[in-house]
Amino acid sequence: MILPLRRYFEIGGRSRRQEYWMFTLFSFLVGVVTTVVDRGLGFDWGSTGPVNALVNLALFVPGITVAIRRLHDTDRSAWWLLLVFLPIIGWIWLFVLYVTEGTRGPNRFGPDPKDPHGTLDIDRVFS
């Protein structure tokens, strides 16, 4: 869940689906907790409190970098992230890319995160 925090500014390489979605879950849960804390401090439900705002700001960069690495795992460049600016169609397409299995074996962005040393014999597994 917190691996993207350790890889804060690292845009090179690849990230598995599990890493991306666990970080997304982590971000959501932290957002819920910080919202509750802000409400406990007396901030209105219609606005973002300072605790939530600071945490969202801190999680913004690792969220972008893990999304880029996730696209790299599907052998796509980071430019595909610009689909976020296309309402609905772009968001759906990005979602599809994020749930798609990554390319097996090394690709132009690095080794397979499921098998970083290339020791998995694909033919043996699927025969």
CSV table of N, CA and C in Angstrom, one decimal:
chain,number,residue,atom,x,y,z
A,1,MET,N,0.8,-1.2,0.0
A,1,MET,CA,0.0,0.0,0.0
A,1,MET,C,0.9,1.3,0.0
A,2,ILE,N,2.0,1.2,0.6
A,2,ILE,CA,2.8,2.4,0.8
A,2,ILE,C,4.1,2.4,-0.1
A,3,LEU,N,4.2,1.4,-0.9
A,3,LEU,CA,5.4,1.3,-1.8
A,3,LEU,C,5.5,2.6,-2.7
A,4,PRO,N,4.4,3.1,-3.2
A,4,PRO,CA,4.6,4.4,-4.0
A,4,PRO,C,5.2,5.5,-3.2
A,5,LEU,N,5.0,5.5,-1.9
A,5,LEU,CA,5.6,6.5,-1.0
A,5,LEU,C,7.1,6.4,-1.0
A,6,ARG,N,7.6,5.2,-1.0
A,6,ARG,CA,9.0,4.9,-1.0
A,6,ARG,C,9.6,5.3,-2.4
A,7,ARG,N,8.8,5.2,-3.4
A,7,ARG,CA,9.2,5.5,-4.8
A,7,ARG,C,8.6,6.9,-5.2
A,8,TYR,N,8.6,7.8,-4.3
A,8,TYR,CA,8.0,9.1,-4.4
A,8,TYR,C,8.1,9.8,-5.8
A,9,PHE,N,9.4,10.0,-6.2
A,9,PHE,CA,9.7,10.8,-7.4
A,9,PHE,C,10.1,9.9,-8.6
A,10,GLU,N,10.0,8.6,-8.4
A,10,GLU,CA,10.5,7.6,-9.4
A,10,GLU,C,9.4,7.4,-10.5
A,11,ILE,N,9.6,7.9,-11.7
A,11,ILE,CA,8.7,7.7,-12.8
A,11,ILE,C,9.1,6.6,-13.7
A,12,GLY,N,10.4,6.2,-13.6
A,12,GLY,CA,10.9,5.1,-14.4
A,12,GLY,C,10.5,3.8,-13.9
A,13,GLY,N,10.4,2.8,-14.7
A,13,GLY,CA,10.0,1.4,-14.3
A,13,GLY,C,8.6,1.2,-14.5
A,14,ARG,N,8.1,0.1,-13.8
A,14,ARG,CA,6.8,-0.4,-14.0
A,14,ARG,C,6.2,-0.7,-12.6
A,15,SER,N,4.8,-0.6,-12.5
A,15,SER,CA,4.1,-0.9,-11.3
A,15,SER,C,3.0,-1.9,-11.6
A,16,ARG,N,2.9,-2.9,-10.8
A,16,ARG,CA,1.8,-3.9,-11.0
A,16,ARG,C,0.4,-3.3,-10.7
A,17,ARG,N,-0.6,-4.0,-11.1
A,17,ARG,CA,-2.0,-3.6,-10.8
A,17,ARG,C,-2.2,-3.5,-9.3
A,18,GLN,N,-1.6,-4.5,-8.6
A,18,GLN,CA,-1.8,-4.6,-7.2
A,18,GLN,C,-1.2,-3.3,-6.5
A,19,GLU,N,0.0,-2.9,-6.9
A,19,GLU,CA,0.6,-1.7,-6.3
A,19,GLU,C,-0.3,-0.5,-6.6
A,20,TYR,N,-0.8,-0.3,-7.8
A,20,TYR,CA,-1.6,0.8,-8.1
A,20,TYR,C,-2.9,0.9,-7.3
A,21,TRP,N,-3.6,-0.3,-7.3
A,21,TRP,CA,-4.9,-0.3,-6.6
A,21,TRP,C,-4.8,-0.3,-5.1
A,22,MET,N,-3.8,-0.9,-4.6
A,22,MET,CA,-3.6,-0.8,-3.1
A,22,MET,C,-3.3,0.6,-2.7
A,23,PHE,N,-2.5,1.3,-3.5
A,23,PHE,CA,-2.2,2.7,-3.2
A,23,PHE,C,-3.5,3.6,-3.3
A,24,THR,N,-4.3,3.3,-4.3
A,24,THR,CA,-5.6,4.0,-4.4
A,24,THR,C,-6.4,3.7,-3.2
A,25,LEU,N,-6.5,2.5,-2.8
A,25,LEU,CA,-7.3,2.2,-1.6
A,25,LEU,C,-6.7,2.9,-0.3
A,26,PHE,N,-5.4,2.9,-0.2
A,26,PHE,CA,-4.7,3.6,0.9
A,26,PHE,C,-5.0,5.1,0.9
A,27,SER,N,-5.0,5.7,-0.3
A,27,SER,CA,-5.3,7.1,-0.4
A,27,SER,C,-6.7,7.4,0.0
A,28,PHE,N,-7.6,6.6,-0.5
A,28,PHE,CA,-9.0,6.7,-0.1
A,28,PHE,C,-9.3,6.6,1.4
A,29,LEU,N,-8.7,5.6,2.0
A,29,LEU,CA,-8.9,5.4,3.4
A,29,LEU,C,-8.3,6.6,4.2
A,30,VAL,N,-7.1,7.0,3.8
A,30,VAL,CA,-6.4,8.2,4.5
A,30,VAL,C,-7.3,9.4,4.3
A,31,GLY,N,-7.9,9.6,3.1
A,31,GLY,CA,-8.8,10.7,2.9
A,31,GLY,C,-10.0,10.7,3.8
A,32,VAL,N,-10.6,9.5,4.0
A,32,VAL,CA,-11.7,9.4,4.9
A,32,VAL,C,-11.3,9.7,6.3
A,33,VAL,N,-10.2,9.2,6.8
A,33,VAL,CA,-9.7,9.5,8.2
A,33,VAL,C,-9.5,11.0,8.3
A,34,THR,N,-8.8,11.6,7.4
A,34,THR,CA,-8.5,13.0,7.5
A,34,THR,C,-9.7,13.9,7.4
A,35,THR,N,-10.7,13.5,6.7
A,35,THR,CA,-12.0,14.2,6.6
A,35,THR,C,-12.6,14.1,8.0
A,36,VAL,N,-12.6,13.0,8.6
A,36,VAL,CA,-13.2,12.8,9.9
A,36,VAL,C,-12.5,13.7,11.0
A,37,VAL,N,-11.2,13.7,10.9
A,37,VAL,CA,-10.4,14.5,11.8
A,37,VAL,C,-10.7,16.0,11.6
A,38,ASP,N,-10.8,16.4,10.3
A,38,ASP,CA,-11.1,17.8,10.0
A,38,ASP,C,-12.5,18.2,10.6
A,39,ARG,N,-13.5,17.3,10.4
A,39,ARG,CA,-14.8,17.5,11.0
A,39,ARG,C,-14.8,17.6,12.5
A,40,GLY,N,-13.9,16.8,13.1
A,40,GLY,CA,-13.8,16.8,14.5
A,40,GLY,C,-13.2,18.1,15.0
A,41,LEU,N,-12.4,18.7,14.2
A,41,LEU,CA,-11.8,20.0,14.5
A,41,LEU,C,-12.7,21.2,14.2
A,42,GLY,N,-13.9,20.9,13.7
A,42,GLY,CA,-14.9,21.9,13.5
A,42,GLY,C,-15.0,22.5,12.1
A,43,PHE,N,-14.4,21.9,11.1
A,43,PHE,CA,-14.5,22.4,9.8
A,43,PHE,C,-15.7,21.9,9.1
A,44,ASP,N,-16.3,22.8,8.3
A,44,ASP,CA,-17.6,22.5,7.6
A,44,ASP,C,-17.5,21.3,6.7
A,45,TRP,N,-18.6,20.6,6.5
A,45,TRP,CA,-18.7,19.5,5.6
A,45,TRP,C,-18.5,19.9,4.1
A,46,GLY,N,-18.8,21.1,3.8
A,46,GLY,CA,-18.8,21.6,2.5
A,46,GLY,C,-17.4,22.0,2.0
A,47,SER,N,-16.4,22.1,2.9
A,47,SER,CA,-15.1,22.5,2.5
A,47,SER,C,-14.1,21.5,3.0
A,48,THR,N,-12.9,21.6,2.3
A,48,THR,CA,-11.8,20.7,2.7
A,48,THR,C,-11.0,21.4,3.9
A,49,GLY,N,-10.8,20.6,4.9
A,49,GLY,CA,-10.1,21.1,6.1
A,49,GLY,C,-8.6,21.1,5.8
A,50,PRO,N,-7.8,21.7,6.7
A,50,PRO,CA,-6.4,21.8,6.5
A,50,PRO,C,-5.7,20.4,6.6
A,51,VAL,N,-6.1,19.5,7.4
A,51,VAL,CA,-5.5,18.2,7.5
A,51,VAL,C,-5.7,17.4,6.2
A,52,ASN,N,-6.9,17.4,5.7
A,52,ASN,CA,-7.2,16.7,4.5
A,52,ASN,C,-6.4,17.3,3.3
A,53,ALA,N,-6.4,18.6,3.3
A,53,ALA,CA,-5.7,19.3,2.2
A,53,ALA,C,-4.2,19.0,2.2
A,54,LEU,N,-3.6,19.0,3.3
A,54,LEU,CA,-2.1,18.7,3.4
A,54,LEU,C,-1.8,17.3,3.0
A,55,VAL,N,-2.7,16.4,3.4
A,55,VAL,CA,-2.5,14.9,3.1
A,55,VAL,C,-2.7,14.7,1.6
A,56,ASN,N,-3.7,15.4,1.0
A,56,ASN,CA,-4.0,15.3,-0.4
A,56,ASN,C,-2.8,15.8,-1.2
A,57,LEU,N,-2.2,16.9,-0.7
A,57,LEU,CA,-1.1,17.5,-1.4
A,57,LEU,C,0.1,16.6,-1.3
A,58,ALA,N,0.3,15.9,-0.2
A,58,ALA,CA,1.5,15.0,0.0
A,58,ALA,C,1.3,13.8,-0.8
A,59,LEU,N,0.1,13.3,-1.1
A,59,LEU,CA,-0.2,12.1,-1.8
A,59,LEU,C,-0.3,12.4,-3.3
A,60,PHE,N,-0.3,13.6,-3.8
A,60,PHE,CA,-0.5,13.9,-5.2
A,60,PHE,C,0.6,13.4,-6.0
A,61,VAL,N,1.8,13.7,-5.7
A,61,VAL,CA,3.0,13.3,-6.5
A,61,VAL,C,3.1,11.8,-6.6
A,62,PRO,N,3.1,11.0,-5.4
A,62,PRO,CA,3.1,9.6,-5.6
A,62,PRO,C,2.0,9.0,-6.3
A,63,GLY,N,0.8,9.6,-6.3
A,63,GLY,CA,-0.3,9.2,-7.1
A,63,GLY,C,-0.1,9.3,-8.6
A,64,ILE,N,0.5,10.4,-9.0
A,64,ILE,CA,0.8,10.6,-10.4
A,64,ILE,C,1.9,9.6,-10.8
A,65,THR,N,3.0,9.5,-10.0
A,65,THR,CA,4.1,8.6,-10.4
A,65,THR,C,3.7,7.1,-10.5
A,66,VAL,N,2.8,6.7,-9.5
A,66,VAL,CA,2.4,5.3,-9.6
A,66,VAL,C,1.4,5.1,-10.8
A,67,ALA,N,0.7,6.1,-11.2
A,67,ALA,CA,-0.2,6.0,-12.4
A,67,ALA,C,0.7,5.9,-13.6
A,68,ILE,N,1.8,6.7,-13.7
A,68,ILE,CA,2.7,6.6,-14.8
A,68,ILE,C,3.4,5.3,-14.9
A,69,ARG,N,3.8,4.8,-13.8
A,69,ARG,CA,4.5,3.4,-13.8
A,69,ARG,C,3.5,2.3,-14.2
A,70,ARG,N,2.2,2.5,-13.8
A,70,ARG,CA,1.2,1.6,-14.2
A,70,ARG,C,1.0,1.6,-15.7
A,71,LEU,N,1.0,2.7,-16.3
A,71,LEU,CA,0.9,2.8,-17.7
A,71,LEU,C,2.1,2.2,-18.4
A,72,HIS,N,3.3,2.4,-17.8
A,72,HIS,CA,4.5,1.8,-18.3
A,72,HIS,C,4.3,0.2,-18.3
A,73,ASP,N,3.7,-0.3,-17.3
A,73,ASP,CA,3.5,-1.8,-17.2
A,73,ASP,C,2.7,-2.3,-18.4
A,74,THR,N,1.8,-1.5,-18.9
A,74,THR,CA,1.0,-1.9,-20.1
A,74,THR,C,1.7,-1.5,-21.4
A,75,ASP,N,2.9,-1.1,-21.3
A,75,ASP,CA,3.8,-0.6,-22.4
A,75,ASP,C,3.2,0.6,-23.1
A,76,ARG,N,2.8,1.6,-22.3
A,76,ARG,CA,2.3,2.8,-22.8
A,76,ARG,C,3.1,4.0,-22.1
A,77,SER,N,3.3,5.0,-22.8
A,77,SER,CA,4.0,6.2,-22.2
A,77,SER,C,3.1,7.0,-21.3
A,78,ALA,N,3.8,7.8,-20.6
A,78,ALA,CA,3.1,8.7,-19.6
A,78,ALA,C,2.1,9.7,-20.2
A,79,TRP,N,2.3,9.9,-21.5
A,79,TRP,CA,1.4,10.8,-22.2
A,79,TRP,C,0.0,10.4,-22.2
A,80,TRP,N,-0.3,9.1,-22.0
A,80,TRP,CA,-1.6,8.6,-22.0
A,80,TRP,C,-2.4,9.1,-20.8
A,81,LEU,N,-1.6,9.6,-19.8
A,81,LEU,CA,-2.2,10.1,-18.6
A,81,LEU,C,-3.0,11.4,-18.9
A,82,LEU,N,-2.7,12.0,-20.0
A,82,LEU,CA,-3.5,13.2,-20.4
A,82,LEU,C,-4.9,12.9,-20.8
A,83,LEU,N,-5.3,11.6,-20.9
A,83,LEU,CA,-6.7,11.2,-21.1
A,83,LEU,C,-7.6,11.7,-20.0
A,84,VAL,N,-7.0,12.0,-18.8
A,84,VAL,CA,-7.8,12.5,-17.7
A,84,VAL,C,-8.5,13.8,-18.0
A,85,PHE,N,-8.0,14.5,-19.0
A,85,PHE,CA,-8.6,15.8,-19.4
A,85,PHE,C,-9.8,15.6,-20.3
A,86,LEU,N,-10.1,14.4,-20.8
A,86,LEU,CA,-11.2,14.1,-21.6
A,86,LEU,C,-12.3,13.5,-20.7
A,87,PRO,N,-13.3,14.3,-20.4
A,87,PRO,CA,-14.4,13.9,-19.5
A,87,PRO,C,-15.0,12.6,-20.0
A,88,ILE,N,-15.3,11.7,-19.0
A,88,ILE,CA,-16.0,10.5,-19.1
A,88,ILE,C,-15.2,9.5,-20.0
A,89,ILE,N,-15.1,9.7,-21.3
A,89,ILE,CA,-14.4,8.8,-22.2
A,89,ILE,C,-13.0,8.6,-21.8
A,90,GLY,N,-12.3,9.6,-21.5
A,90,GLY,CA,-10.9,9.5,-21.1
A,90,GLY,C,-10.7,8.8,-19.8
A,91,TRP,N,-11.6,9.1,-18.9
A,91,TRP,CA,-11.6,8.4,-17.5
A,91,TRP,C,-11.9,6.9,-17.7
A,92,ILE,N,-12.8,6.6,-18.5
A,92,ILE,CA,-13.2,5.2,-18.7
A,92,ILE,C,-12.0,4.5,-19.3
A,93,TRP,N,-11.4,5.1,-20.4
A,93,TRP,CA,-10.2,4.5,-21.0
A,93,TRP,C,-9.0,4.3,-20.1
A,94,LEU,N,-8.8,5.3,-19.2
A,94,LEU,CA,-7.7,5.2,-18.2
A,94,LEU,C,-8.0,4.0,-17.3
A,95,PHE,N,-9.3,3.9,-16.8
A,95,PHE,CA,-9.6,2.9,-15.9
A,95,PHE,C,-9.4,1.5,-16.6
A,96,VAL,N,-9.7,1.4,-17.8
A,96,VAL,CA,-9.5,0.1,-18.6
A,96,VAL,C,-8.0,-0.2,-18.6
A,97,LEU,N,-7.2,0.8,-18.8
A,97,LEU,CA,-5.7,0.6,-18.9
A,97,LEU,C,-5.2,0.3,-17.5
A,98,TYR,N,-5.7,0.8,-16.4
A,98,TYR,CA,-5.3,0.5,-15.1
A,98,TYR,C,-5.6,-0.9,-14.6
A,99,VAL,N,-6.7,-1.5,-15.2
A,99,VAL,CA,-7.1,-2.8,-14.8
A,99,VAL,C,-6.6,-3.9,-15.7
A,100,THR,N,-6.0,-3.4,-16.9
A,100,THR,CA,-5.4,-4.4,-17.8
A,100,THR,C,-4.1,-5.0,-17.3
A,101,GLU,N,-4.0,-6.3,-17.5
A,101,GLU,CA,-2.7,-6.9,-17.1
A,101,GLU,C,-1.5,-6.3,-17.9
A,102,GLY,N,-0.4,-6.2,-17.2
A,102,GLY,CA,0.8,-5.6,-17.8
A,102,GLY,C,1.4,-6.6,-18.8
A,103,THR,N,2.3,-6.1,-19.6
A,103,THR,CA,2.9,-7.0,-20.6
A,103,THR,C,3.9,-8.0,-19.8
A,104,ARG,N,3.9,-9.2,-20.3
A,104,ARG,CA,4.7,-10.2,-19.7
A,104,ARG,C,6.1,-10.0,-20.2
A,105,GLY,N,7.0,-10.2,-19.3
A,105,GLY,CA,8.5,-10.1,-19.6
A,105,GLY,C,8.8,-8.6,-19.7
A,106,PRO,N,10.1,-8.4,-20.0
A,106,PRO,CA,10.5,-7.0,-20.1
A,106,PRO,C,9.9,-6.2,-21.2
A,107,ASN,N,9.7,-5.0,-21.1
A,107,ASN,CA,9.3,-4.1,-22.2
A,107,ASN,C,10.2,-2.9,-22.2
A,108,ARG,N,9.9,-1.9,-23.0
A,108,ARG,CA,10.8,-0.7,-23.1
A,108,ARG,C,11.0,0.1,-21.8
A,109,PHE,N,10.1,-0.2,-20.8
A,109,PHE,CA,10.2,0.6,-19.6
A,109,PHE,C,10.8,-0.2,-18.5
A,110,GLY,N,11.2,-1.4,-18.7
A,110,GLY,CA,11.9,-2.1,-17.7
A,110,GLY,C,11.5,-3.6,-17.6
A,111,PRO,N,12.0,-4.3,-16.6
A,111,PRO,CA,11.7,-5.7,-16.4
A,111,PRO,C,10.3,-5.8,-15.9
A,112,ASP,N,9.7,-7.0,-16.0
A,112,ASP,CA,8.4,-7.3,-15.6
A,112,ASP,C,8.4,-7.3,-14.0
A,113,PRO,N,7.5,-6.5,-13.4
A,113,PRO,CA,7.5,-6.4,-11.9
A,113,PRO,C,7.1,-7.7,-11.3
A,114,LYS,N,6.4,-8.6,-12.0
A,114,LYS,CA,6.0,-9.9,-11.4
A,114,LYS,C,7.2,-10.8,-11.5
A,115,ASP,N,8.1,-10.6,-12.4
A,115,ASP,CA,9.3,-11.5,-12.6
A,115,ASP,C,10.5,-10.6,-12.9
A,116,PRO,N,11.0,-9.8,-12.0
A,116,PRO,CA,12.1,-8.8,-12.3
A,116,PRO,C,13.4,-9.4,-12.8
A,117,HIS,N,13.6,-10.7,-12.4
A,117,HIS,CA,14.9,-11.3,-12.8
A,117,HIS,C,14.8,-12.2,-14.1
A,118,GLY,N,13.6,-12.3,-14.6
A,118,GLY,CA,13.3,-13.1,-15.8
A,118,GLY,C,13.5,-14.6,-15.6
A,119,THR,N,13.2,-15.0,-14.4
A,119,THR,CA,13.3,-16.4,-14.1
A,119,THR,C,12.1,-17.3,-14.4
A,120,LEU,N,11.0,-16.6,-14.6
A,120,LEU,CA,9.7,-17.4,-14.8
A,120,LEU,C,9.7,-17.9,-16.3
A,121,ASP,N,9.5,-19.2,-16.4
A,121,ASP,CA,9.4,-19.8,-17.7
A,121,ASP,C,8.0,-19.8,-18.1
A,122,ILE,N,7.6,-18.9,-19.0
A,122,ILE,CA,6.2,-18.7,-19.5
A,122,ILE,C,5.7,-20.0,-20.1
A,123,ASP,N,6.5,-20.6,-21.0
A,123,ASP,CA,6.1,-21.8,-21.7
A,123,ASP,C,5.8,-22.9,-20.7
A,124,ARG,N,6.6,-23.1,-19.7
A,124,ARG,CA,6.3,-24.2,-18.7
A,124,ARG,C,5.1,-23.9,-17.9
A,125,VAL,N,4.8,-22.6,-17.6
A,125,VAL,CA,3.6,-22.3,-16.7
A,125,VAL,C,2.3,-22.5,-17.5
A,126,PHE,N,2.3,-22.2,-18.8
A,126,PHE,CA,1.1,-22.3,-19.6
A,126,PHE,C,1.0,-23.5,-20.5
A,127,SER,N,1.8,-24.5,-20.2
A,127,SER,CA,1.7,-25.7,-21.0
A,127,SER,C,0.9,-26.8,-20.2
